[in-house]
């Protein structure tokens, strides 16, 4: 009996390793088969993607078993295919699922999703939405935006084309663009002006030949912009025209010339600005107020303090903004007094000026609370922008106020709040901006996408 037991146990001891080996072999064969199947599936999907059969990619992924369709590489391919199909909402939903799997952001893919949310709007029928999309591309200030901006030069709206031209003018590659220079023949004044201002900063002397014929343009703003190009390259004709225009009777011409001369001459334009600050035309006084921000002298601060009492709110706003930029001078007292201005929009800009100077948040806490609760969307928008000027020690209370405005009922307020939050927090604002990608309003989504592109690392 003992022998039988010994034989039985001996048999079992021999059987167990064999069974274990067979089980491991089976599991390994399943794993290899699954891996091979997954590799084959991904390879087939990649071929479809490379052939630009994006709809087919999405359909094929839909037929895969869950263990394959949920693989990160498969999800990435689905996100990219949906973006190529012009469906950023579904792409974003799929990205969210990928993020849950990875437990972190896939930054390169998030950049693509962000851009997709913008590009979905560039062909929208609504001018406002196209404007929001091209504003986001303009503020991105990346060479990656070049092709999209160049396409925007053919938009049917002159205002949108002007935004596009301004965006190209900010890029060195954009200023060299043939299509950008051809836009000098555009029918819209704002487009021609934006192109000329970009050419003026190109450093390329060949642009003088482009600007000279425009010096006699019937539109004063175009003539002044052409004169700026010539003057920057040392052409006396351009400089003389600017000096004459800066004292012209036409307020538009005078205003445009003052702005250019301040940019060219800086503090040397003080006398001209002081004279303009007392002009009867509000637009001229406003231009002077804006220009005085570039003159860090007591006379400039005194003139701005006087303009803080101007009869018209836009002039007072320009004065407040400029006082906030004169960091070397003690401009706090007139700004603190201006917190009592009867116009809510003025008070909002005063808040921004005080924060940009680094004044304690306690000083503006009550005005911010009151302005945040006003019924006027324009005022809430202005205070959302103002909070973006908060310095390090003021960021926490400014962030708390912005969190309320991010939930505002009006898209324009949410847009301003998201931009300010990105400005304050940088990469820490990514979770909030991703929420913005889910916003019900198209313009807010485009803005959130643009803000994400600005703060995330550039593509390598």
Coordinates of C-alpha atoms in Angstrom, one line a residue:
X1 CA 0.0 0.0 0.0
X2 CA 2.8 2.3 0.9
X3 CA 4.4 1.4 -2.4
X4 CA 1.1 2.3 -4.2
X5 CA 1.0 5.6 -2.3
X6 CA 4.5 6.3 -3.2
X7 CA 3.8 5.4 -6.8
X8 CA 0.6 7.6 -6.8
X9 CA 2.4 10.6 -5.3
X10 CA 5.3 10.1 -7.5
X11 CA 2.9 10.2 -10.5
X12 CA 1.3 13.3 -9.3
X13 CA 4.6 15.0 -8.6
X14 CA 5.5 14.2 -12.2
X15 CA 2.2 15.4 -13.5
X16 CA 2.1 18.8 -11.9
X17 CA 5.1 20.3 -13.6
X18 CA 3.9 19.0 -16.9
X19 CA 0.5 20.6 -16.4
X20 CA 2.0 23.9 -15.4
X21 CA 4.3 23.9 -18.4
X22 CA 1.3 23.2 -20.7
X23 CA -0.7 26.0 -19.0
X24 CA 2.1 28.5 -19.4
X25 CA 2.6 27.4 -23.0
X26 CA -1.1 27.9 -23.6
X27 CA -1.1 31.4 -22.0
X28 CA 2.0 32.3 -24.0
X29 CA 0.4 31.2 -27.2
X30 CA -2.7 33.3 -26.5
X31 CA -0.5 36.3 -25.7
X32 CA 1.5 35.9 -28.8
X33 CA -1.6 35.4 -30.9
X34 CA -3.2 38.4 -29.4
X35 CA 0.0 40.5 -29.8
X36 CA 0.3 39.3 -33.4
X37 CA -3.4 40.1 -34.0
X38 CA -3.0 43.6 -32.4
X39 CA 0.1 44.3 -34.4
X40 CA -1.6 43.2 -37.6
X41 CA -4.6 45.3 -36.8
X42 CA -2.5 48.4 -36.1
X43 CA -0.5 47.8 -39.2
X44 CA -3.7 47.7 -41.3
X45 CA -5.1 50.8 -39.6
X46 CA -1.8 52.6 -40.2
X47 CA -1.9 51.8 -43.9
X48 CA -5.5 53.1 -44.2
X49 CA -4.4 56.3 -42.3
X50 CA -1.4 56.8 -44.5
X51 CA -3.7 56.5 -47.5
X52 CA -5.9 59.2 -45.9
X53 CA -8.8 56.8 -45.6
X54 CA -9.8 58.4 -42.3
X55 CA -13.4 57.3 -42.3
X56 CA -12.4 53.8 -43.0
X57 CA -10.0 53.9 -40.1
X58 CA -12.8 54.9 -37.7
X59 CA -15.1 52.2 -39.1
X60 CA -12.5 49.5 -38.8
X61 CA -11.6 50.5 -35.2
X62 CA -15.3 50.2 -34.4
X63 CA -15.2 46.5 -35.5
X64 CA -12.3 45.6 -33.3
X65 CA -12.7 43.7 -30.0
X66 CA -12.5 45.9 -26.9
X67 CA -9.0 44.7 -25.9
X68 CA -7.7 46.0 -29.3
X69 CA -9.8 49.1 -29.8
X70 CA -8.8 50.2 -26.3
X71 CA -5.0 50.1 -27.0
X72 CA -3.4 53.5 -26.7
X73 CA -1.9 53.5 -30.2
X74 CA -5.3 52.5 -31.7
X75 CA -7.0 55.3 -29.7
X76 CA -4.4 57.8 -30.9
X77 CA -5.1 56.8 -34.5
X78 CA -8.8 57.2 -34.0
X79 CA -8.3 60.7 -32.5
X80 CA -6.2 61.8 -35.4
X81 CA -8.6 60.3 -37.9
X82 CA -11.5 62.1 -36.4
X83 CA -9.6 65.4 -36.5
X84 CA -8.8 64.9 -40.1
X85 CA -12.5 64.3 -40.7
X86 CA -13.2 67.7 -39.1
X87 CA -14.9 66.2 -36.1
X88 CA -13.0 67.6 -33.1
X89 CA -15.8 66.9 -30.6
X90 CA -15.6 63.2 -31.1
X91 CA -11.9 63.4 -31.2
X92 CA -11.9 65.2 -27.8
X93 CA -14.1 62.5 -26.3
X94 CA -11.8 59.8 -27.6
X95 CA -8.8 61.7 -26.2
X96 CA -10.5 61.9 -22.8
X97 CA -10.8 58.1 -22.8
X98 CA -7.1 57.8 -23.7
X99 CA -6.2 60.1 -20.9
X100 CA -8.0 57.8 -18.5
X101 CA -6.0 54.9 -19.7
X102 CA -2.7 56.7 -19.6
X103 CA -3.5 58.5 -16.3
X104 CA -1.8 61.6 -17.8
X105 CA -1.9 63.9 -20.8
X106 CA -0.5 62.9 -24.2
X107 CA 0.8 66.4 -24.8
X108 CA 1.6 66.1 -28.5
X109 CA -1.9 64.6 -29.2
X110 CA -3.5 67.3 -27.0
X111 CA -1.8 69.9 -29.1
X112 CA -3.4 68.3 -32.2
X113 CA -6.8 68.2 -30.6
X114 CA -6.5 71.9 -29.5
X115 CA -5.6 72.9 -33.1
X116 CA -8.5 70.8 -34.4
X117 CA -10.9 72.8 -32.2
X118 CA -9.7 75.9 -33.9
X119 CA -9.5 74.7 -37.5
X120 CA -13.1 73.5 -37.3
X121 CA -14.1 77.2 -37.1
X122 CA -12.1 78.7 -39.9
X123 CA -14.7 77.8 -42.5
X124 CA -17.7 78.5 -40.4
X125 CA -20.5 80.5 -42.0
X126 CA -20.5 83.0 -39.0
X127 CA -17.9 85.8 -39.3
X128 CA -17.7 85.9 -35.5
X129 CA -16.6 82.3 -35.2
X130 CA -14.1 82.6 -38.0
X131 CA -12.8 85.7 -36.2
X132 CA -12.4 83.7 -33.0
X133 CA -10.5 80.9 -34.8
X134 CA -8.1 83.3 -36.5
X135 CA -7.6 85.3 -33.4
X136 CA -6.5 82.1 -31.7
X137 CA -4.1 81.3 -34.6
X138 CA -2.8 84.9 -34.5
X139 CA -2.1 84.8 -30.7
X140 CA -0.4 81.5 -31.0
X141 CA 2.5 83.3 -32.8
X142 CA 3.9 80.0 -34.1
X143 CA 5.3 79.2 -37.6
X144 CA 3.0 76.2 -37.5
X145 CA 0.1 78.6 -38.0
X146 CA 1.6 79.9 -41.2
X147 CA -0.3 77.8 -43.7
X148 CA -3.7 78.3 -42.0
X149 CA -3.2 82.1 -41.7
X150 CA -2.2 82.3 -45.4
X151 CA -5.4 80.5 -46.3
X152 CA -7.3 83.1 -44.2
X153 CA -6.1 85.9 -46.5
X154 CA -8.9 84.7 -48.9
X155 CA -11.7 84.9 -46.3
X156 CA -14.7 86.8 -47.5
X157 CA -14.6 89.3 -44.5
X158 CA -12.3 92.2 -44.5
X159 CA -12.2 92.2 -40.7
X160 CA -11.2 88.5 -40.6
X161 CA -8.5 89.1 -43.3
X162 CA -7.2 92.0 -41.2
X163 CA -6.9 89.6 -38.2
X164 CA -5.0 87.2 -40.4
X165 CA -2.7 89.9 -41.7
X166 CA -1.9 91.0 -38.2
X167 CA -1.1 87.4 -37.3
X168 CA 1.3 87.0 -40.3
X169 CA 2.9 90.3 -39.5
X170 CA 3.9 89.0 -36.1
X171 CA 5.9 86.1 -37.6
X172 CA 9.2 86.5 -39.4
X173 CA 8.2 83.8 -41.8
X174 CA 4.9 85.6 -42.3
X175 CA 6.5 88.9 -43.2
X176 CA 8.5 87.1 -45.9
X177 CA 5.4 85.3 -47.2
X178 CA 4.6 86.0 -50.9
X179 CA 0.9 85.8 -50.1
X180 CA 1.2 88.3 -47.3
X181 CA 2.9 90.8 -49.5
X182 CA 0.4 90.3 -52.2
X183 CA -2.3 91.3 -49.7
X184 CA -1.1 94.8 -50.1
X185 CA -3.5 94.9 -53.0
X186 CA -6.4 93.9 -50.8
X187 CA -9.5 96.2 -51.0
X188 CA -9.8 96.5 -47.2
X189 CA -8.0 99.4 -45.5
X190 CA -7.3 97.5 -42.3
X191 CA -5.6 94.7 -44.3
X192 CA -3.3 97.0 -46.2
X193 CA -2.5 98.8 -43.0
X194 CA -1.6 95.5 -41.2
X195 CA 0.5 94.4 -44.1
X196 CA 2.5 97.7 -44.2
X197 CA 3.1 97.6 -40.5
X198 CA 4.4 94.1 -40.8
X199 CA 6.7 95.1 -43.7
X200 CA 8.0 98.0 -41.6
X201 CA 9.4 95.6 -39.1
X202 CA 10.8 93.1 -41.6
X203 CA 14.3 94.5 -41.8
X204 CA 14.2 93.9 -45.6
X205 CA 15.0 97.0 -47.6
X206 CA 13.3 95.6 -50.6
X207 CA 9.9 96.4 -49.0
X208 CA 10.6 100.1 -49.6
X209 CA 9.7 99.5 -53.3
X210 CA 6.4 98.0 -52.2
X211 CA 5.5 100.9 -49.9
X212 CA 6.5 103.8 -52.1
X213 CA 3.5 103.5 -54.5
X214 CA 1.1 103.4 -51.6
X215 CA 2.3 106.7 -50.2
X216 CA -0.4 108.4 -52.3
X217 CA -3.2 106.0 -51.3
X218 CA -6.6 107.8 -50.9
X219 CA -6.9 106.3 -47.4
X220 CA -5.0 108.3 -44.7
X221 CA -4.3 105.2 -42.5
X222 CA -2.7 103.4 -45.5
X223 CA -0.6 106.5 -46.4
X224 CA 0.6 106.8 -42.8
X225 CA 1.5 103.1 -42.7
X226 CA 3.4 103.4 -45.9
X227 CA 5.2 106.4 -44.5
X228 CA 6.2 104.3 -41.5
X229 CA 7.9 101.8 -43.8
X230 CA 9.9 104.4 -45.6
X231 CA 10.9 106.3 -42.4
X232 CA 12.1 103.1 -40.7
X233 CA 14.4 102.5 -43.7
X234 CA 15.7 106.1 -43.5
X235 CA 13.7 107.6 -46.4
X236 CA 13.1 111.3 -45.7
X237 CA 9.9 111.4 -47.6
X238 CA 8.3 109.0 -45.2
X239 CA 9.5 110.8 -42.1
X240 CA 8.4 114.2 -43.4
X241 CA 4.9 112.8 -44.1
X242 CA 4.6 111.4 -40.6
X243 CA 5.6 114.8 -39.0
X244 CA 3.0 116.6 -41.1
X245 CA 0.3 114.0 -40.5
X246 CA 0.9 114.2 -36.7
X247 CA -0.4 117.7 -36.8
X248 CA -3.1 117.3 -39.5
X249 CA -6.6 118.5 -39.1
X250 CA -8.0 115.1 -39.9
X251 CA -8.2 113.3 -36.5
X252 CA -7.8 109.8 -38.0
X253 CA -4.7 110.9 -39.8
X254 CA -3.3 112.6 -36.7
X255 CA -4.1 109.7 -34.5
X256 CA -2.4 107.2 -36.8
X257 CA 0.7 109.3 -37.2
X258 CA 1.0 109.9 -33.5
X259 CA 1.0 106.2 -32.8
X260 CA 3.7 105.6 -35.4
X261 CA 5.9 108.4 -34.2
X262 CA 5.7 107.2 -30.6
X263 CA 6.9 103.8 -31.8
X264 CA 9.7 105.3 -33.8
X265 CA 10.9 108.1 -31.4
X266 CA 9.8 106.9 -27.9
X267 CA 10.5 109.6 -25.3
X268 CA 11.5 112.1 -28.0
X269 CA 7.8 112.3 -28.9
X270 CA 6.9 113.8 -25.5
X271 CA 6.2 117.3 -26.8
X272 CA 4.0 116.0 -29.5
X273 CA 2.1 113.8 -27.1
X274 CA 1.5 116.6 -24.6
X275 CA 0.1 118.8 -27.3
X276 CA -2.2 116.0 -28.5
X277 CA -3.4 115.3 -25.0
X278 CA -5.3 118.6 -25.1
X279 CA -6.7 118.2 -28.5
X280 CA -10.5 118.7 -29.0
X281 CA -10.9 115.3 -30.7
X282 CA -11.3 112.4 -28.3
X283 CA -9.5 110.0 -30.6
X284 CA -6.4 112.2 -30.6
X285 CA -6.5 112.5 -26.8
X286 CA -6.8 108.7 -26.6
X287 CA -3.9 108.2 -28.9
X288 CA -1.8 110.6 -26.8
X289 CA -2.8 108.7 -23.6
X290 CA -1.7 105.4 -25.2
X291 CA 1.5 106.9 -26.4
X292 CA 2.5 108.4 -23.0
X293 CA 2.9 104.9 -21.7
X294 CA 6.2 104.8 -23.6
X295 CA 7.5 108.0 -21.9
X296 CA 8.7 107.3 -18.4
X297 CA 8.8 111.0 -17.3
X298 CA 7.0 113.0 -14.6
X299 CA 5.4 115.2 -17.3
X300 CA 3.9 112.1 -18.9
X301 CA 2.5 110.9 -15.6
X302 CA 1.0 114.3 -14.9
X303 CA -0.7 114.5 -18.3
X304 CA -2.1 111.0 -17.8
X305 CA -3.4 111.9 -14.4
X306 CA -5.2 114.8 -16.0
X307 CA -6.6 112.6 -18.8
X308 CA -8.0 110.3 -16.0
X309 CA -10.6 113.0 -15.6
X310 CA -11.4 113.3 -19.3
X311 CA -15.2 113.6 -20.1
X312 CA -15.1 110.5 -22.2
X313 CA -14.6 106.9 -20.7
X314 CA -12.5 105.6 -23.6
X315 CA -9.9 108.4 -23.0
X316 CA -9.9 107.7 -19.3
X317 CA -9.5 104.0 -20.0
X318 CA -6.4 104.7 -22.2
X319 CA -5.0 106.9 -19.5
X320 CA -5.5 104.3 -16.8
X321 CA -3.8 101.5 -18.8
X322 CA -0.8 103.8 -19.6
X323 CA -0.4 104.8 -15.9
X324 CA -0.3 101.1 -15.0
X325 CA 2.6 100.6 -17.5
X326 CA 4.8 103.4 -16.0
X327 CA 6.4 101.2 -13.4
X328 CA 9.3 103.6 -12.7
X329 CA 7.0 106.4 -11.5
X330 CA 4.6 106.7 -8.6
X331 CA 1.3 106.5 -10.5
X332 CA -0.6 104.7 -7.7
X333 CA -2.4 107.7 -6.1
X334 CA -4.3 108.9 -9.3
X335 CA -5.2 105.3 -10.1
X336 CA -6.5 104.6 -6.6
X337 CA -8.6 107.7 -6.9
X338 CA -9.9 106.5 -10.2
X339 CA -11.4 103.4 -8.5
X340 CA -14.2 105.8 -7.6
X341 CA -14.9 106.6 -11.3
X342 CA -18.7 106.5 -12.0
X343 CA -18.2 104.4 -15.1
X344 CA -17.9 100.7 -14.4
X345 CA -15.7 99.9 -17.5
X346 CA -13.2 102.6 -16.4
X347 CA -13.0 101.0 -12.9
X348 CA -12.4 97.6 -14.5
X349 CA -9.4 98.9 -16.4
X350 CA -8.1 100.8 -13.4
X351 CA -8.1 97.4 -11.5
X352 CA -5.9 96.0 -14.3
X353 CA -3.6 99.0 -14.1
X354 CA -3.2 98.7 -10.3
X355 CA -2.6 94.9 -10.5
X356 CA 0.0 95.4 -13.3
X357 CA 1.8 97.7 -10.9
X358 CA 1.8 95.0 -8.2
X359 CA -0.5 96.8 -5.8
X360 CA -2.0 94.6 -3.1
X361 CA -5.1 92.7 -4.1
X362 CA -6.9 93.9 -1.0
X363 CA -7.0 97.3 -2.7
X364 CA -9.1 96.1 -5.6
X365 CA -11.0 93.2 -3.9
X366 CA -14.2 95.1 -3.3
X367 CA -14.3 96.7 -6.8
X368 CA -13.6 93.3 -8.4
X369 CA -16.4 91.7 -6.5
X370 CA -18.8 94.4 -7.5
X371 CA -17.7 94.4 -11.1
X372 CA -18.0 90.7 -11.3
X373 CA -21.6 90.9 -10.3
X374 CA -22.6 93.7 -12.6
X375 CA -25.2 93.0 -15.3
X376 CA -23.1 94.4 -18.2
X377 CA -21.2 91.6 -20.0
X378 CA -18.7 94.1 -21.3
X379 CA -17.8 95.1 -17.8
X380 CA -17.4 91.5 -16.6
X381 CA -15.2 90.9 -19.7
X382 CA -13.1 93.9 -18.8
X383 CA -12.6 92.7 -15.2
X384 CA -11.7 89.2 -16.4
X385 CA -9.0 90.7 -18.6
X386 CA -7.8 92.9 -15.7
X387 CA -7.3 89.9 -13.4
X388 CA -4.8 88.5 -15.9
X389 CA -2.4 91.3 -14.8
X390 CA -2.1 90.0 -11.3
X391 CA 1.5 89.6 -10.0
X392 CA 2.9 86.6 -8.1
X393 CA 1.6 87.7 -4.7
X394 CA -1.9 88.5 -6.1
X395 CA -2.3 85.4 -8.2
X396 CA -4.3 83.3 -5.7
X397 CA -7.1 85.8 -5.1
X398 CA -7.1 86.7 -8.8
X399 CA -7.4 83.1 -9.7
X400 CA -10.4 82.6 -7.3
X401 CA -12.2 85.6 -8.9
X402 CA -11.5 84.2 -12.4
X403 CA -12.9 80.8 -11.5
X404 CA -16.3 82.5 -11.1
X405 CA -16.0 84.3 -14.4
X406 CA -15.0 81.1 -16.2
X407 CA -18.5 79.9 -15.4
X408 CA -20.2 83.1 -16.6
X409 CA -23.3 82.8 -18.8
X410 CA -21.8 84.9 -21.6
X411 CA -19.2 83.4 -23.9
X412 CA -17.2 86.6 -24.3
X413 CA -16.7 86.7 -20.5
X414 CA -15.6 83.0 -20.4
X415 CA -13.2 83.7 -23.3
X416 CA -11.5 86.6 -21.4
X417 CA -11.4 84.5 -18.2
X418 CA -9.8 81.6 -19.9
X419 CA -7.1 83.8 -21.5
X420 CA -6.3 85.4 -18.1
X421 CA -6.1 82.0 -16.4
X422 CA -3.7 80.8 -19.0
X423 CA -1.6 83.9 -18.5
X424 CA -1.6 83.5 -14.7
X425 CA -1.0 79.7 -14.4
X426 CA 0.7 78.6 -17.6
X427 CA 0.8 74.8 -17.7
X428 CA -1.1 74.6 -14.5
X429 CA -4.1 75.9 -16.4
X430 CA -4.2 72.9 -18.7
X431 CA -7.0 71.0 -16.8
X432 CA -9.2 74.2 -16.9
X433 CA -8.5 74.9 -20.5
X434 CA -9.4 71.3 -21.4
X435 CA -12.7 71.9 -19.8
X436 CA -13.0 74.9 -22.1
X437 CA -12.6 72.6 -25.1
X438 CA -15.9 71.0 -24.0
X439 CA -17.7 74.4 -23.8
X440 CA -21.1 74.6 -25.6
X441 CA -19.9 77.7 -27.5
X442 CA -17.7 77.3 -30.5
X443 CA -15.8 80.5 -30.0
X444 CA -14.9 79.5 -26.4
X445 CA -13.7 76.1 -27.6
X446 CA -11.5 77.8 -30.2
X447 CA -10.1 80.2 -27.6
X448 CA -9.4 77.4 -25.2
X449 CA -7.6 75.5 -28.0
X450 CA -5.5 78.6 -28.8
X451 CA -4.6 79.1 -25.1
X452 CA -3.5 75.5 -24.8
X453 CA -1.3 75.9 -27.9
X454 CA 0.3 78.9 -26.4
X455 CA 1.2 77.3 -23.0
X456 CA 2.2 73.8 -24.1
X457 CA 5.7 72.9 -25.3
X458 CA 6.2 73.4 -29.0
X459 CA 6.3 70.4 -31.3
X460 CA 9.8 69.0 -31.6

